[in-house]
CSV table of C-alpha atoms in Angstrom, one decimal:
chain,number,residue,atom,x,y,z
B,679,MET,CA,6.5,-22.8,9.8
B,680,ILE,CA,6.7,-24.2,6.2
B,681,ASP,CA,3.7,-26.0,6.4
B,682,VAL,CA,1.5,-23.1,7.7
B,683,ILE,CA,3.1,-20.4,4.8
B,684,ALA,CA,1.9,-23.3,2.4
B,685,SER,CA,-1.6,-23.5,4.1
B,686,GLU,CA,-1.8,-19.6,4.3
B,687,THR,CA,-1.1,-19.5,0.6
B,688,LEU,CA,-3.8,-21.8,0.0
B,689,LYS,CA,-6.3,-20.0,1.6
B,690,ALA,CA,-5.3,-16.9,0.2
B,691,ARG,CA,-5.6,-18.4,-3.5
B,692,SER,CA,-9.3,-20.1,-2.3
B,693,ILE,CA,-10.8,-16.8,-1.4
B,694,ARG,CA,-12.6,-15.0,-4.1
B,695,SER,CA,-11.9,-11.8,-3.3
B,696,THR,CA,-8.0,-12.3,-3.6
B,697,ARG,CA,-8.5,-12.9,-7.1
B,698,THR,CA,-10.8,-9.8,-7.2
B,699,LEU,CA,-8.6,-7.7,-5.5
B,700,LEU,CA,-5.1,-9.0,-7.6
B,701,ALA,CA,-7.1,-8.5,-10.9
B,702,CYS,CA,-8.1,-5.1,-9.8
B,703,SER,CA,-4.5,-4.2,-8.9
B,704,GLY,CA,-3.4,-5.5,-12.4
B,705,ALA,CA,-6.1,-3.6,-14.2
B,706,ALA,CA,-4.8,-0.5,-13.0
B,707,VAL,CA,-2.1,-0.6,-15.9
B,708,LEU,CA,-4.5,-0.3,-18.3
B,709,VAL,CA,-6.3,2.7,-16.6
B,710,GLY,CA,-2.9,4.3,-16.0
B,711,SER,CA,-2.4,4.3,-20.0
B,712,LEU,CA,-5.5,5.4,-20.8
B,713,MET,CA,-5.4,8.9,-18.3
B,714,ALA,CA,-1.7,8.8,-20.0
B,715,LEU,CA,-3.1,8.3,-23.4
B,716,ILE,CA,-5.7,11.2,-22.6
B,717,SER,CA,-3.6,13.8,-21.4
B,718,ALA,CA,-1.1,13.4,-24.0
B,719,GLY,CA,-4.1,13.9,-26.1
B,720,ALA,CA,-5.4,17.4,-24.1
B,721,TRP,CA,-1.6,18.0,-24.4
B,722,ASP,CA,-1.6,18.1,-27.9
B,723,SER,CA,-4.5,20.1,-28.8
B,724,ALA,CA,-3.5,22.6,-25.8
B,725,THR,CA,-2.3,26.2,-26.7
B,726,PRO,CA,1.0,27.5,-25.4
B,727,ASP,CA,-0.6,29.7,-22.8
B,728,GLU,CA,-2.6,26.2,-21.6
B,729,ARG,CA,0.6,24.5,-21.6
B,730,SER,CA,2.0,26.4,-19.3
B,731,HIS,CA,-0.2,25.6,-16.2
B,732,PHE,CA,-0.9,21.8,-18.0
B,733,GLY,CA,-2.8,19.8,-15.6
B,734,GLY,CA,-4.7,17.0,-17.2
B,735,LEU,CA,-4.9,13.3,-15.7
B,736,GLY,CA,-0.8,13.6,-15.3
B,737,ASP,CA,1.1,10.8,-16.1
B,738,GLY,CA,-1.0,8.1,-14.9
B,739,THR,CA,0.9,7.0,-12.0
B,740,SER,CA,-1.3,8.7,-9.3
B,741,ILE,CA,-3.9,5.0,-10.5
B,742,LEU,CA,-1.3,3.8,-7.6
B,743,THR,CA,-3.3,5.0,-4.7
B,744,VAL,CA,-5.9,2.9,-6.1
B,745,VAL,CA,-3.4,-0.3,-6.1
B,746,GLN,CA,-2.3,0.7,-2.7
B,747,LEU,CA,-5.9,0.7,-1.2
B,748,CYS,CA,-6.4,-2.9,-3.0
B,749,LEU,CA,-3.6,-4.7,-1.4
B,750,MET,CA,-4.3,-3.2,1.9
B,751,THR,CA,-7.7,-4.6,1.5
B,752,PHE,CA,-6.3,-8.1,0.3
B,753,GLY,CA,-3.8,-7.5,3.8
B,754,ILE,CA,-7.3,-6.7,6.0
B,755,LEU,CA,-9.5,-9.7,4.5
B,756,THR,CA,-6.4,-12.1,5.1
B,757,ALA,CA,-7.7,-12.0,8.5
B,758,THR,CA,-10.8,-10.9,9.0
B,759,SER,CA,-12.6,-13.6,6.2
B,760,GLU,CA,-11.8,-15.6,8.5
B,761,TYR,CA,-13.1,-14.6,11.9
B,762,SER,CA,-16.0,-13.4,9.9
B,763,THR,CA,-16.7,-17.6,8.4
B,764,GLY,CA,-15.9,-18.7,12.2
B,765,MET,CA,-13.0,-20.4,10.4
B,766,ILE,CA,-10.4,-18.9,12.5
B,767,ARG,CA,-11.6,-22.0,15.0
B,768,THR,CA,-10.5,-24.5,12.6
B,769,SER,CA,-7.1,-22.5,11.7
B,770,LEU,CA,-6.0,-22.7,15.5
B,771,VAL,CA,-6.8,-26.0,16.0
B,772,ALA,CA,-4.7,-26.6,13.0
B,773,VAL,CA,-2.3,-24.5,14.5
B,774,PRO,CA,-2.3,-24.0,17.8
B,775,VAL,CA,1.2,-21.9,18.4
B,776,ARG,CA,-0.9,-18.7,17.1
B,777,ARG,CA,2.0,-16.6,16.7
B,778,GLN,CA,3.0,-19.1,14.0
B,779,LEU,CA,-0.6,-18.9,12.1
B,780,LEU,CA,0.1,-14.6,12.2
B,781,LEU,CA,3.6,-14.8,11.2
B,782,GLY,CA,2.3,-17.4,8.2
B,783,LYS,CA,-0.3,-15.0,7.1
B,784,ALA,CA,1.9,-12.2,7.3
B,785,ALA,CA,4.6,-13.8,5.1
B,786,VAL,CA,2.0,-14.6,2.3
B,787,VAL,CA,0.3,-11.2,2.6
B,788,ALA,CA,4.1,-9.4,2.6
B,789,ALA,CA,5.5,-11.6,-1.1
B,790,THR,CA,2.2,-11.5,-2.6
B,791,SER,CA,1.8,-7.5,-2.3
B,792,LEU,CA,5.6,-7.2,-2.5
B,793,LEU,CA,5.3,-8.6,-5.9
B,794,ALA,CA,2.1,-7.4,-6.8
B,795,GLY,CA,2.6,-3.7,-5.8
B,796,GLU,CA,6.1,-4.0,-8.0
B,797,ALA,CA,5.0,-5.4,-10.9
B,798,VAL,CA,1.9,-3.1,-11.1
B,799,ALA,CA,4.0,0.1,-10.1
B,800,VAL,CA,7.0,-0.3,-12.7
B,801,ALA,CA,4.6,-1.4,-15.6
B,802,THR,CA,2.1,1.0,-15.1
B,803,PHE,CA,4.9,3.7,-15.2
B,804,PHE,CA,6.8,2.3,-17.8
B,805,VAL,CA,3.9,1.9,-19.9
B,806,SER,CA,2.7,5.6,-19.2
B,807,ARG,CA,5.5,6.8,-20.4
B,808,LEU,CA,6.0,5.4,-23.6
B,809,VAL,CA,2.4,6.5,-24.2
B,810,ILE,CA,3.3,10.1,-23.1
B,811,GLY,CA,6.6,10.3,-25.3
B,812,ASP,CA,8.7,13.3,-24.4
B,813,ARG,CA,5.6,14.8,-23.6
B,814,PRO,CA,6.3,17.1,-20.3
B,815,ILE,CA,3.2,15.4,-18.4
B,816,GLY,CA,3.5,14.8,-14.8
B,817,SER,CA,6.8,14.6,-12.4
B,818,LEU,CA,8.4,11.1,-13.4
B,819,THR,CA,9.4,12.6,-16.9
B,820,THR,CA,12.4,10.3,-17.1
B,821,VAL,CA,13.5,6.8,-15.9
B,822,ASP,CA,16.1,8.1,-13.6
B,823,THR,CA,13.8,10.0,-11.3
B,824,GLY,CA,10.7,7.8,-11.9
B,825,LEU,CA,11.8,4.7,-11.3
B,826,PRO,CA,12.6,5.0,-7.8
B,827,VAL,CA,9.9,6.7,-6.8
B,828,VAL,CA,7.7,3.9,-8.2
B,829,LEU,CA,10.0,1.2,-6.7
B,830,ALA,CA,9.3,3.2,-3.2
B,831,GLU,CA,5.8,3.3,-4.2
B,832,GLY,CA,5.9,-0.5,-4.5
B,833,LEU,CA,7.3,-1.4,-1.5
B,834,LEU,CA,4.9,0.8,0.5
B,835,MET,CA,2.0,-0.9,-0.8
B,836,MET,CA,3.8,-4.1,1.1
B,837,VAL,CA,4.4,-2.4,4.1
B,838,ILE,CA,0.7,-1.4,4.4
B,839,ALA,CA,-1.1,-4.3,3.6
B,840,LEU,CA,1.0,-5.7,6.7
B,841,ILE,CA,0.3,-2.8,9.0
B,842,ALA,CA,-3.7,-3.5,7.6
B,843,LEU,CA,-2.8,-7.3,8.7
B,844,GLY,CA,-1.7,-6.7,12.1
B,845,LEU,CA,-4.7,-3.9,12.8
B,846,ALA,CA,-7.2,-6.4,11.4
B,847,THR,CA,-6.2,-9.4,13.7
B,848,MET,CA,-6.5,-6.7,16.7
B,849,ILE,CA,-9.7,-5.5,15.3
B,850,ARG,CA,-11.5,-8.5,13.6
B,851,SER,CA,-14.0,-6.4,11.7
B,852,THR,CA,-13.0,-5.4,8.1
B,853,ALA,CA,-15.2,-2.4,8.4
B,854,GLY,CA,-13.6,-1.1,11.5
B,855,THR,CA,-10.2,-1.7,10.1
B,856,LEU,CA,-11.0,-0.1,6.9
B,857,VAL,CA,-12.0,2.6,8.9
B,858,THR,CA,-8.6,2.6,11.5
B,859,MET,CA,-6.7,2.1,7.8
B,860,ALA,CA,-8.2,5.4,6.2
B,861,VAL,CA,-7.6,7.3,9.5
B,862,LEU,CA,-4.0,6.4,9.7
B,863,LEU,CA,-3.5,7.1,5.7
B,864,PHE,CA,-5.4,10.0,5.2
B,865,ALA,CA,-6.5,12.2,8.2
B,866,LEU,CA,-3.4,11.6,10.8
B,867,PRO,CA,-0.8,13.1,8.5
B,868,MET,CA,-2.4,16.1,7.7
B,869,ALA,CA,-3.5,16.9,11.2
B,870,PRO,CA,0.1,17.6,12.8
B,871,ARG,CA,0.4,20.3,10.3
B,872,MET,CA,-3.0,21.9,11.5
B,873,LEU,CA,-2.7,21.5,15.0
B,874,ILE,CA,1.4,21.7,15.3
B,875,PRO,CA,3.5,24.5,14.8
B,876,ALA,CA,6.7,24.3,12.6
B,877,PRO,CA,9.1,22.4,12.1
B,878,TRP,CA,7.6,20.0,14.1
B,879,SER,CA,4.4,19.4,12.4
B,880,GLU,CA,6.5,18.8,9.1
B,881,ARG,CA,8.6,16.0,11.3
B,882,ILE,CA,5.8,14.0,12.7
B,883,ALA,CA,4.1,14.2,9.2
B,884,ALA,CA,7.0,12.8,7.7
B,885,VAL,CA,7.1,9.5,9.7
B,886,MET,CA,3.5,8.4,8.7
B,887,PRO,CA,3.1,5.5,6.4
B,888,SER,CA,1.7,7.3,3.5
B,889,GLU,CA,4.6,9.7,3.9
B,890,LEU,CA,7.8,7.3,3.8
B,891,ALA,CA,7.5,6.6,-0.3
B,892,SER,CA,8.7,9.8,-1.6
B,893,GLN,CA,11.2,10.4,1.2
B,894,LEU,CA,12.4,6.9,0.5
B,895,ALA,CA,13.0,7.8,-3.2
B,896,GLY,CA,14.5,11.1,-2.3
B,897,THR,CA,11.8,13.5,-3.7
B,898,GLU,CA,11.8,14.5,0.0
B,899,SER,CA,14.0,15.7,2.6
B,900,THR,CA,12.9,15.6,6.1
B,901,LEU,CA,13.8,12.0,6.7
B,902,SER,CA,16.6,10.1,4.7
B,903,ALA,CA,16.5,6.8,2.7
B,904,VAL,CA,17.7,4.9,5.6
B,905,GLY,CA,15.4,6.8,8.2
B,906,ALA,CA,12.2,6.1,5.6
B,907,LEU,CA,12.7,2.2,5.5
B,908,PHE,CA,13.5,2.3,9.6
B,909,ALA,CA,10.4,4.0,9.7
B,910,MET,CA,8.5,1.4,7.4
B,911,ALA,CA,10.1,-1.2,9.7
B,912,VAL,CA,9.2,0.4,13.3
B,913,TRP,CA,5.2,0.8,11.7
B,914,VAL,CA,5.0,-3.5,10.4
B,915,THR,CA,6.9,-4.9,13.6
B,916,ALA,CA,4.4,-2.1,16.0
B,917,SER,CA,0.9,-3.5,14.2
B,918,ILE,CA,1.8,-6.9,13.8
B,919,GLY,CA,3.1,-7.4,17.3
B,920,ALA,CA,-0.2,-6.0,18.1
B,921,GLY,CA,-1.7,-8.7,16.3
B,922,LEU,CA,0.5,-10.9,18.0
B,923,ALA,CA,-0.4,-10.0,21.2
B,924,ALA,CA,-4.4,-9.9,20.4
B,925,ILE,CA,-4.6,-13.6,18.7
B,926,GLY,CA,-2.3,-14.8,21.8
B,927,ARG,CA,-4.8,-13.6,24.7
B,928,ARG,CA,-8.3,-13.8,23.0
B,929,ASP,CA,-10.4,-16.7,22.6
B,930,ALA,CA,-11.6,-17.0,18.8
């Protein structure tokens, strides 16, 4: 299994899109600090009445959604790049036990997305707060309230990347998986609130992947932190399990 992980690490490093996506993720720190700088300038020039309902560009941490999408795409391309080039046949010859191949990919995606996600999230938060200073801009105004939120966001990036990997292995199409993930992250959380009466609407929406970071950090209370972690584990297990079932029964 160690050899499989080493091989998948080499593959990930050799794909140009990996370097591009990780570079874009790192650039989010600069973009977030720029957003914070613009917000700080707008705050300083605002009148007292404008400050009472100040919005601006926030504290810069909203850029983490873009990082989430970058790492999600990394998870997708880890699977679909081999299908699009036909290299999946070579990989299956080298690793005939197919579940080991996917689990090796999952290990690489998990480690890369967790390290990149946490590093970018924490750096964006601290740099943005350094720029904003003591101005009351954004909701993450202190380390005590902000750090748990950005750490939870970094963990969610890994979860979403693994979900994307499992679905990409099952769908075998970059575009198809991107659309599926967009529906899962953005459309499904809204559907219960529009179609199902309370309180079940909030309970169903609470277990959607995009809603779990805030509950893990304690800023939302529908699920406990343990419940949010359990929901993350269920999503990852289900998606990787679907990928294992697909890769095990289908030809390359």
